[in-house]
N, CA, C and O atoms as a DFTB+ gen file, in Angstrom:
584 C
 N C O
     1  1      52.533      79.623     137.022
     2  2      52.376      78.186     136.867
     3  2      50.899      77.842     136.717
     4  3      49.955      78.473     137.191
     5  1      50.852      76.587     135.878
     6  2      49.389      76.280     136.060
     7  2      49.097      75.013     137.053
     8  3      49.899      74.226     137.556
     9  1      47.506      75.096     137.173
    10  2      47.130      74.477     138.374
    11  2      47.457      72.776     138.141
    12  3      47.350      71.836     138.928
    13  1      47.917      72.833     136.649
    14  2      47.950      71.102     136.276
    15  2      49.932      70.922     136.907
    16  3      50.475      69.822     136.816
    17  1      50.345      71.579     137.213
    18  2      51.341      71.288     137.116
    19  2      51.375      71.897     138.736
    20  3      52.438      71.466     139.182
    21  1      50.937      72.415     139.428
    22  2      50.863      72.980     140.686
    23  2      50.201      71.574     141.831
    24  3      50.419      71.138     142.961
    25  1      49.554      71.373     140.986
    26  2      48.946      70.001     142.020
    27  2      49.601      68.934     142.146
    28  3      49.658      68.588     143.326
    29  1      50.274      68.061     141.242
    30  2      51.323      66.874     141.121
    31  2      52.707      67.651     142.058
    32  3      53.225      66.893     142.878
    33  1      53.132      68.675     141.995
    34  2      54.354      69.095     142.766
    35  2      54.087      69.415     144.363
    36  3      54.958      69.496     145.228
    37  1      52.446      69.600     144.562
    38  2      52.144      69.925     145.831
    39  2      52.211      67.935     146.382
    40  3      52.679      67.601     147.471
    41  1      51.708      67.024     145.467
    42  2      52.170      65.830     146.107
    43  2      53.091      65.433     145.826
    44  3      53.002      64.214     145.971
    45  1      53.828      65.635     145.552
    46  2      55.302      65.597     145.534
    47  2      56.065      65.846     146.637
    48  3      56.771      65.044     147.249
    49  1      55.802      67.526     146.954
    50  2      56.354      67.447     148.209
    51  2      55.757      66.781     149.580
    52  3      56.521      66.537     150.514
    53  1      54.441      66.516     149.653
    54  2      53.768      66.017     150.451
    55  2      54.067      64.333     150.355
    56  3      53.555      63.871     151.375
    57  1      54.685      63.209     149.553
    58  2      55.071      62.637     149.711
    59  2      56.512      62.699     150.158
    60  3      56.944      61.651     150.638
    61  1      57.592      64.044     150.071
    62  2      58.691      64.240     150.341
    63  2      59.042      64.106     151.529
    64  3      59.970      63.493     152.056
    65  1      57.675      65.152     152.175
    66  2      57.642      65.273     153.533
    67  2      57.376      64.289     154.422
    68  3      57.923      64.320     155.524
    69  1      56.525      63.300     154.090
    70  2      56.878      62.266     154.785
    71  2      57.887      61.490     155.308
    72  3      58.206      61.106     156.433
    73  1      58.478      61.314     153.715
    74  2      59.912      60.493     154.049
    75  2      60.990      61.027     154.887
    76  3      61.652      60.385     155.704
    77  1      61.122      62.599     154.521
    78  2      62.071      62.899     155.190
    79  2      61.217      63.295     156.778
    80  3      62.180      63.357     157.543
    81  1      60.520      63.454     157.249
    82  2      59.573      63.358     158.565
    83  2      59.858      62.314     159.592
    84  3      59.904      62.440     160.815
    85  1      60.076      61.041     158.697
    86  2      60.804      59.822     159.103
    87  2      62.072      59.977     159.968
    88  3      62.200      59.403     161.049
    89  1      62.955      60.749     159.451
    90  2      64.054      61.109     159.684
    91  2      64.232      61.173     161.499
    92  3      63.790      62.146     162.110
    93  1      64.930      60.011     162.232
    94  2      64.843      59.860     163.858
    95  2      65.603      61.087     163.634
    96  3      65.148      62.230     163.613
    97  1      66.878      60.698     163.461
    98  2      67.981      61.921     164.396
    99  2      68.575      63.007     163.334
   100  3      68.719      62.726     162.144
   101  1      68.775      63.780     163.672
   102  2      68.819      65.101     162.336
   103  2      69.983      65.860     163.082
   104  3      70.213      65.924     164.289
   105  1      70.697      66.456     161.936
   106  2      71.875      67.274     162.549
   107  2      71.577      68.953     162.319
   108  3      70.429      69.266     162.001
   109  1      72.570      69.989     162.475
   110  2      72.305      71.458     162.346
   111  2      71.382      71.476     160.610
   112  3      70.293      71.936     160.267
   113  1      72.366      70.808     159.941
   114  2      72.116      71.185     158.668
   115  2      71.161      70.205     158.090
   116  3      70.811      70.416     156.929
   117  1      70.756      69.332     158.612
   118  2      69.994      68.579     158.459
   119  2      68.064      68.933     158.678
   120  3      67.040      68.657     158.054
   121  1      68.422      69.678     159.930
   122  2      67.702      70.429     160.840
   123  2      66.661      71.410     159.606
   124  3      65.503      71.366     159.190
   125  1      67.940      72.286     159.372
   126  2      67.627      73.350     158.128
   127  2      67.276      73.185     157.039
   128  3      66.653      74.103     156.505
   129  1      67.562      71.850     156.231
   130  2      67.193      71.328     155.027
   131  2      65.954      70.678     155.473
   132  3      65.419      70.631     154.365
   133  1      65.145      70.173     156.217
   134  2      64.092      69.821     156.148
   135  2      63.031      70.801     156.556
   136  3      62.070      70.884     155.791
   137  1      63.035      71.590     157.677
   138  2      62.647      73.215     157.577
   139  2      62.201      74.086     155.986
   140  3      61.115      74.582     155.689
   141  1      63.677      74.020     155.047
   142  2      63.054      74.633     154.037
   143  2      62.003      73.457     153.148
   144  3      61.001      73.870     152.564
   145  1      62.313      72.243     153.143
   146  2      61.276      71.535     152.383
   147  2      59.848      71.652     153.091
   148  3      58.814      71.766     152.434
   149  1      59.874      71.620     154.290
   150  2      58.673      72.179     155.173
   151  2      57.634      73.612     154.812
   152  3      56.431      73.819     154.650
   153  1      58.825      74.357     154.803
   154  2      57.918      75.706     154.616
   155  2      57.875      75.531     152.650
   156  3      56.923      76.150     152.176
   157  1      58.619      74.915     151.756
   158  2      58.722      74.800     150.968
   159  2      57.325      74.205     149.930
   160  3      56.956      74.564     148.812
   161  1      56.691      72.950     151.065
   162  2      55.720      72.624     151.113
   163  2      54.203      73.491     151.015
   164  3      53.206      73.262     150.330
   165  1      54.459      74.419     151.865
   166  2      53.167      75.460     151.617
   167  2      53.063      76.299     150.252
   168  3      52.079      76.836     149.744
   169  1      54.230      76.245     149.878
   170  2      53.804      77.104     148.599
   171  2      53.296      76.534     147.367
   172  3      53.239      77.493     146.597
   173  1      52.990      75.737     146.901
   174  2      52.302      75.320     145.583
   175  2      50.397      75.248     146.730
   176  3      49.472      74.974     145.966
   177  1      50.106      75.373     147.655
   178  2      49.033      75.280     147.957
   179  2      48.615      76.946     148.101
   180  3      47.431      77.281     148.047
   181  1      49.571      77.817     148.267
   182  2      49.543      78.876     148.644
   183  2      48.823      79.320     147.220
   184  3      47.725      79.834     147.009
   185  1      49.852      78.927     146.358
   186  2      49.955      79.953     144.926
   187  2      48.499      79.293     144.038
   188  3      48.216      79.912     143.013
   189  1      47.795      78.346     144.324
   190  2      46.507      77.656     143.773
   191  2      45.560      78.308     144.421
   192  3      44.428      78.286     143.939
   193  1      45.866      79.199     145.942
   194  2      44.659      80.176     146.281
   195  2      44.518      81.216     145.330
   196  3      43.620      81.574     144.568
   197  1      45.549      81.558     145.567
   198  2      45.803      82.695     145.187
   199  2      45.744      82.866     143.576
   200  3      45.768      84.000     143.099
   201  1      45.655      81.580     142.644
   202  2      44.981      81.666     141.322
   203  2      43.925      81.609     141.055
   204  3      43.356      82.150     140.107
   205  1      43.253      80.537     142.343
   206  2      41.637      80.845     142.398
   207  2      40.848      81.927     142.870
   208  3      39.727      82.148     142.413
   209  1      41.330      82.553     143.684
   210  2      40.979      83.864     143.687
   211  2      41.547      85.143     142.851
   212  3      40.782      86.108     142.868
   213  1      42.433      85.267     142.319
   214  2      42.819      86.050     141.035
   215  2      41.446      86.109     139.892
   216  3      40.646      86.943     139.469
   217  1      41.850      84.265     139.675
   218  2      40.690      84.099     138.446
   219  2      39.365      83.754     138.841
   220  3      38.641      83.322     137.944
   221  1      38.866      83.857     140.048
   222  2      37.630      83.869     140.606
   223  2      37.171      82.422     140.312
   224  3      36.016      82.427     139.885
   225  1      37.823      80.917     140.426
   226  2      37.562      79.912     140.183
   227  2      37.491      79.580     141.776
   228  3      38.336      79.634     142.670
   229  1      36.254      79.249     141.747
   230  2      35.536      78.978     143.109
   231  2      35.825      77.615     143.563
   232  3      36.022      77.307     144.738
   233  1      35.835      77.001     142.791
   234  2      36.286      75.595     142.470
   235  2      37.692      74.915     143.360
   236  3      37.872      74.042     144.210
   237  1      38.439      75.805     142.661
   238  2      40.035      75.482     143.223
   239  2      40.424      75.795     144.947
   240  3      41.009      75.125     145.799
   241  1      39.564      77.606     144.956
   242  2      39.108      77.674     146.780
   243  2      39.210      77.001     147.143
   244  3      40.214      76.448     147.593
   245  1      37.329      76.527     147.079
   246  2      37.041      75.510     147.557
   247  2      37.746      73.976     147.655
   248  3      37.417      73.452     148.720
   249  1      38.470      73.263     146.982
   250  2      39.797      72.414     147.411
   251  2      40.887      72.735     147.956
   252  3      41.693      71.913     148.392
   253  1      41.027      73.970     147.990
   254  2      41.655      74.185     149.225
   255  2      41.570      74.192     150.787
   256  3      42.355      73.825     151.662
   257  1      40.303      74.756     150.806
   258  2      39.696      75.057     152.209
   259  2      39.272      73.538     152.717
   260  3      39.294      73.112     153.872
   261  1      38.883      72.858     151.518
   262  2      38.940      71.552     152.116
   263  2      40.074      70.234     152.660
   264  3      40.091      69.447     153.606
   265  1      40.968      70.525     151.462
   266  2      42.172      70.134     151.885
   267  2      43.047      70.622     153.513
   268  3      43.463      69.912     154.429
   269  1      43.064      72.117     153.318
   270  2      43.308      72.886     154.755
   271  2      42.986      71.836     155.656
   272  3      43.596      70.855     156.081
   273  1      41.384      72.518     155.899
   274  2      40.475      72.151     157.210
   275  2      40.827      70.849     157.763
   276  3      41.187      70.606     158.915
   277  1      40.602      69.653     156.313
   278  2      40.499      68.082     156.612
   279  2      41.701      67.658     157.569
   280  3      41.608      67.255     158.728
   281  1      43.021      67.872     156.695
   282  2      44.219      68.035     157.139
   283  2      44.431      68.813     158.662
   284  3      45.233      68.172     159.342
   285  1      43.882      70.096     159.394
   286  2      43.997      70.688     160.650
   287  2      43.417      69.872     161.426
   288  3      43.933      69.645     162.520
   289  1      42.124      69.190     161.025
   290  2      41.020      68.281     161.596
   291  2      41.877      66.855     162.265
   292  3      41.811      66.530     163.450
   293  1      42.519      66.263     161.412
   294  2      42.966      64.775     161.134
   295  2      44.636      65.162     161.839
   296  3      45.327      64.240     162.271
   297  1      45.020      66.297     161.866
   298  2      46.080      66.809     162.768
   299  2      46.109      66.826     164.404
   300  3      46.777      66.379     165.336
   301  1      45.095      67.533     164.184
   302  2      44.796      67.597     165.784
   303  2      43.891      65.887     166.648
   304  3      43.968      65.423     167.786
   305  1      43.245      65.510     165.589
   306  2      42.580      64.308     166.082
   307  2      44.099      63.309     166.551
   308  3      44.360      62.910     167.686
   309  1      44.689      63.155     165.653
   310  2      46.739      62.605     165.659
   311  2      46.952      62.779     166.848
   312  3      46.835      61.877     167.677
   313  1      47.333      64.085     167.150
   314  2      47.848      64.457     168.078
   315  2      47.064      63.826     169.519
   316  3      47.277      63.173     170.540
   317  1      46.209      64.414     168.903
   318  2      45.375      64.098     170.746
   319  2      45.563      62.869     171.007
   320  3      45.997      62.559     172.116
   321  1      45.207      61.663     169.806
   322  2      45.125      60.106     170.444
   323  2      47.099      60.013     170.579
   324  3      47.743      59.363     171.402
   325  1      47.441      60.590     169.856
   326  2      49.571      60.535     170.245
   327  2      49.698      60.625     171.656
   328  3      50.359      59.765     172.238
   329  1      49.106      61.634     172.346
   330  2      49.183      61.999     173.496
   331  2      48.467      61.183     174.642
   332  3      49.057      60.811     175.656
   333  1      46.965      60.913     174.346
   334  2      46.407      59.772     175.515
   335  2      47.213      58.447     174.883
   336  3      46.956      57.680     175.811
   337  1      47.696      57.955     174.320
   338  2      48.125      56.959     174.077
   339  2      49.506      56.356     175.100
   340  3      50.133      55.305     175.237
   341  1      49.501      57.764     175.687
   342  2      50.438      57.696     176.494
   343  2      50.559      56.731     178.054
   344  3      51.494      56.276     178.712
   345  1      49.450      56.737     178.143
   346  2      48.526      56.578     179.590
   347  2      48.324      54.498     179.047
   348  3      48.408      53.456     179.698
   349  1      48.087      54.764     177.809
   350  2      47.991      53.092     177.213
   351  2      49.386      52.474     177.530
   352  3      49.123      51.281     177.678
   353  1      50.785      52.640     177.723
   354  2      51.518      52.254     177.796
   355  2      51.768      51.245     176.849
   356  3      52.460      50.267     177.132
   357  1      51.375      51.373     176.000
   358  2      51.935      50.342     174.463
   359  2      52.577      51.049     173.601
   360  3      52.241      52.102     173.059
   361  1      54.069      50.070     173.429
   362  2      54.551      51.291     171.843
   363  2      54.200      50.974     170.966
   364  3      54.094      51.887     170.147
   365  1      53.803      49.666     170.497
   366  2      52.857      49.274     169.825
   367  2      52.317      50.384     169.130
   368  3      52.662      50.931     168.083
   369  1      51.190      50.651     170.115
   370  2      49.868      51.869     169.959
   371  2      50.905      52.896     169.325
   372  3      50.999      53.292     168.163
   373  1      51.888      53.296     170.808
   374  2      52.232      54.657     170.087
   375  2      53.063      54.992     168.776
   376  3      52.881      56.029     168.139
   377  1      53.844      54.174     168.485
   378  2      55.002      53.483     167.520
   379  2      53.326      54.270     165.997
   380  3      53.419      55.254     165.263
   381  1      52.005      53.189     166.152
   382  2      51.208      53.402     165.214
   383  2      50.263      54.827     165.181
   384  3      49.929      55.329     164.108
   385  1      49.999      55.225     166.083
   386  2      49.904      56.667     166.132
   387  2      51.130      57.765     165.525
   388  3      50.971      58.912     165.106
   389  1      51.975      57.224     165.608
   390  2      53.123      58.334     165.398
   391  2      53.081      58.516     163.769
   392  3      53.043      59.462     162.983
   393  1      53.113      56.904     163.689
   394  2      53.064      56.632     161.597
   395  2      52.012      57.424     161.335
   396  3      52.408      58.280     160.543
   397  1      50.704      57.608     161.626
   398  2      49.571      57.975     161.447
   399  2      49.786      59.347     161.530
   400  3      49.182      59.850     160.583
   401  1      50.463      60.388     162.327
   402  2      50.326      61.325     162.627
   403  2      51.449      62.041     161.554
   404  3      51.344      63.236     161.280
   405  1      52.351      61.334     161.073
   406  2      53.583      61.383     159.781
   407  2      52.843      61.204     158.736
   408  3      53.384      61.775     157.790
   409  1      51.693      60.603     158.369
   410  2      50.987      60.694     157.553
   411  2      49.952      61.774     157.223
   412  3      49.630      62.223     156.123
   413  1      49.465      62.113     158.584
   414  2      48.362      63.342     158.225
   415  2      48.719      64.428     158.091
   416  3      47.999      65.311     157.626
   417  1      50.181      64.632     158.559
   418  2      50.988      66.240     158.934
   419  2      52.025      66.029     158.638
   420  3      52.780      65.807     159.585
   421  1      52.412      65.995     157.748
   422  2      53.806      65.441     157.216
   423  2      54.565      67.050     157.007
   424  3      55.740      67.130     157.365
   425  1      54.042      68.025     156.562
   426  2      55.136      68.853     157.201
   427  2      55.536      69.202     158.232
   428  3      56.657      69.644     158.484
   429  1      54.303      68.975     159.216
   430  2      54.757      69.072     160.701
   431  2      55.764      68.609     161.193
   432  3      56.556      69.408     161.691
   433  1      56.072      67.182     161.220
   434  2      56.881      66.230     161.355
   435  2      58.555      66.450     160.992
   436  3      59.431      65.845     161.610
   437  1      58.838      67.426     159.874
   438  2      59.820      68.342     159.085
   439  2      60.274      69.442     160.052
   440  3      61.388      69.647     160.535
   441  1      59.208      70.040     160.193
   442  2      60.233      71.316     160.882
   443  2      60.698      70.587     162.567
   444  3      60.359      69.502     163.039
   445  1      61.462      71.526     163.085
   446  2      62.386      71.066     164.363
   447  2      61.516      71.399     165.286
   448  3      60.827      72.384     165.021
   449  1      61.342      70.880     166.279
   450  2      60.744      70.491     167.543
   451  2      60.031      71.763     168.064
   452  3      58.832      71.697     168.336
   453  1      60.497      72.547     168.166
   454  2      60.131      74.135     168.638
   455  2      59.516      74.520     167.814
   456  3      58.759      75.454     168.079
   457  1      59.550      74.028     166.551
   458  2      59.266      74.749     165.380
   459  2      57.497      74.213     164.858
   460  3      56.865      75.038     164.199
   461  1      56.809      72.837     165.198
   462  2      56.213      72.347     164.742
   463  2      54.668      72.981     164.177
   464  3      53.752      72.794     163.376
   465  1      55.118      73.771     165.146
   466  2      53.046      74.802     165.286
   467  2      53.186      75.862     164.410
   468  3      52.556      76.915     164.508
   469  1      53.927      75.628     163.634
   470  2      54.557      76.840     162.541
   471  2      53.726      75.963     160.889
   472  3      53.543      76.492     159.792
   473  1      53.416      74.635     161.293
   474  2      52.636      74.102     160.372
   475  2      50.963      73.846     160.117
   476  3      50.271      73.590     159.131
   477  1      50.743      74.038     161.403
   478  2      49.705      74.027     161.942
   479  2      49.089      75.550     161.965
   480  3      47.917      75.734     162.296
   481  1      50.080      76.777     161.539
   482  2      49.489      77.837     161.756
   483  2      49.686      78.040     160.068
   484  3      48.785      78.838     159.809
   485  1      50.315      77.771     158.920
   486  2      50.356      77.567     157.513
   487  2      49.038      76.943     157.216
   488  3      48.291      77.593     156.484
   489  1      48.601      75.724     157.686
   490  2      47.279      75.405     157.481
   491  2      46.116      76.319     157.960
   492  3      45.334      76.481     157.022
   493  1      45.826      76.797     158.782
   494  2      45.233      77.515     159.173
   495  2      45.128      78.951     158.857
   496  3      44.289      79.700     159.357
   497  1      46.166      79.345     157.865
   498  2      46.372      80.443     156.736
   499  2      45.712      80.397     155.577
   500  3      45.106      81.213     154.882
   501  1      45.968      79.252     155.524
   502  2      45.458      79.011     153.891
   503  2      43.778      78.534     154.161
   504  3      42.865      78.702     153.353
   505  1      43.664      77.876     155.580
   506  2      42.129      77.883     155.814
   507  2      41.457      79.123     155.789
   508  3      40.607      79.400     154.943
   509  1      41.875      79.995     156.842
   510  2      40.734      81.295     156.920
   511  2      41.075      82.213     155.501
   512  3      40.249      83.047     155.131
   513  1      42.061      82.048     154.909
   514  2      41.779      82.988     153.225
   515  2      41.074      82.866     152.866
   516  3      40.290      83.768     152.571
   517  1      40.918      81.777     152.679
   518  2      39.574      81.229     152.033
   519  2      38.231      81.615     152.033
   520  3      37.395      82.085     151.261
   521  1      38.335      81.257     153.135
   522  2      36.614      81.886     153.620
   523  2      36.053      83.108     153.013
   524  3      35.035      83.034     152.325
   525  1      36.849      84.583     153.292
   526  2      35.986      85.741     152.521
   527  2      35.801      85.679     151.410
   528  3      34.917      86.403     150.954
   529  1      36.646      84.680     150.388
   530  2      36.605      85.086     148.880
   531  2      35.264      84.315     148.034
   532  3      34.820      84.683     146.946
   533  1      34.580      82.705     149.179
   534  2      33.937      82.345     148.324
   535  2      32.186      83.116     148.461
   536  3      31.109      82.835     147.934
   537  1      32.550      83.981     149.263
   538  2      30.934      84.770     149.382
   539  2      31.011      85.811     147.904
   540  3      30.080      86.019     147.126
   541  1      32.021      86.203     147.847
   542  2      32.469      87.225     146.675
   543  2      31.983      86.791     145.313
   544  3      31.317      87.423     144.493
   545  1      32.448      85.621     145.264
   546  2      32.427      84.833     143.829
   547  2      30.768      84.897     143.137
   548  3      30.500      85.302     142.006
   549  1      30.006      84.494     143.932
   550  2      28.897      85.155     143.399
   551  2      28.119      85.855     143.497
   552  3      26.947      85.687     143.158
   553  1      28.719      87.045     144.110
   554  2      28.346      88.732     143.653
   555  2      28.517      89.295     142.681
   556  3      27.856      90.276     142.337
   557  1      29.782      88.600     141.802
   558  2      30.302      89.391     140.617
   559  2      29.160      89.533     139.772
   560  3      28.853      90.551     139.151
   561  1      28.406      88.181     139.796
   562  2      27.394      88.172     137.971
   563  2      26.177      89.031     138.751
   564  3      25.449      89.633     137.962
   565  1      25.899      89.157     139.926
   566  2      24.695      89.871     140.098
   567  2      24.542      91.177     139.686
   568  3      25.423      92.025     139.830
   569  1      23.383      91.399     139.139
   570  2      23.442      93.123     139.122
   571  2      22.992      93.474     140.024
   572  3      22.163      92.885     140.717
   573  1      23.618      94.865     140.237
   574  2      23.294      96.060     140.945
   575  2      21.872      96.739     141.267
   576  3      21.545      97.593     140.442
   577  1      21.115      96.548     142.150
   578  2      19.833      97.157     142.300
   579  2      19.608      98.888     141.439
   580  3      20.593      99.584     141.192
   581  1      18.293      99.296     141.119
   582  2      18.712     100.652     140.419
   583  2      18.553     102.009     141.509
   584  3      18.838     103.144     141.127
């Protein structure tokens, strides 16, 4: 696939995941169908590493690792205020933290309860790949000492 057609389907599902994230009460099979759109989700981000590093486009990495990171960053920031928000006793607050946190981690929100850190460790996959390949990228054009 190419990256023009890899990026519109990665928001695609990332708007998918929201909606169905929404989802209060979920049944067995319900459970399972949002699971695979979940893990389903990582792969058009997966397969854009893995073309930028094939074709040594430093470029595409690099939007990844940023996308990753921002996203683990804005995850965990979610979470934490989800959690003291608790102590606020407003659902208000928490009701708007929760939207917020369906917004930044929207596959999280997809997989089943036990399951959630299974998204959080997909991001964090596709973060540290990253890292060794963009030191590489410009070694290739250097020459070799004699």
């Amino acid at each position: 696939m190419k990256e023009k057609t890899l990026y519109p389907l990665w928001a695609f599902l990332y708007v998918l995941c929201v909606f169905l994230g929404a989802i209060p009460d979920r049944s067995g099979a319900g459970k399972v169908a949002l699971g695979i759109v979940a893990v389903l989700f990582f792969v058009p981000g997966a397969m854009l590493l893995y073309i930028g590093i094939r074709d040594g486009k430093k470029k595409t990495v690099v939007c990844i690792r940023w996308i990753s990171g921002l996203s683990l960053l804005l995850t965990t920031g979610a979470l934490v205020a989800n959690l003291m928000s608790v102590w606020s006793e407003s659902l208000v607050l928490g009701d708007v933290l929760h939207v917020i946190l369906t917004m930044v981690s929207a596959p999280m929100l997809c997989l089943d309860s036990n399951l959630w850190v299974g998204s959080l460790f997909a991001w964090a996959c596709l973060l540290m790949t990253s890292f060794p390949w963009i030191r590489n990228f410009g070694q290739k054009n250097r020459k070799k000492p004699a």
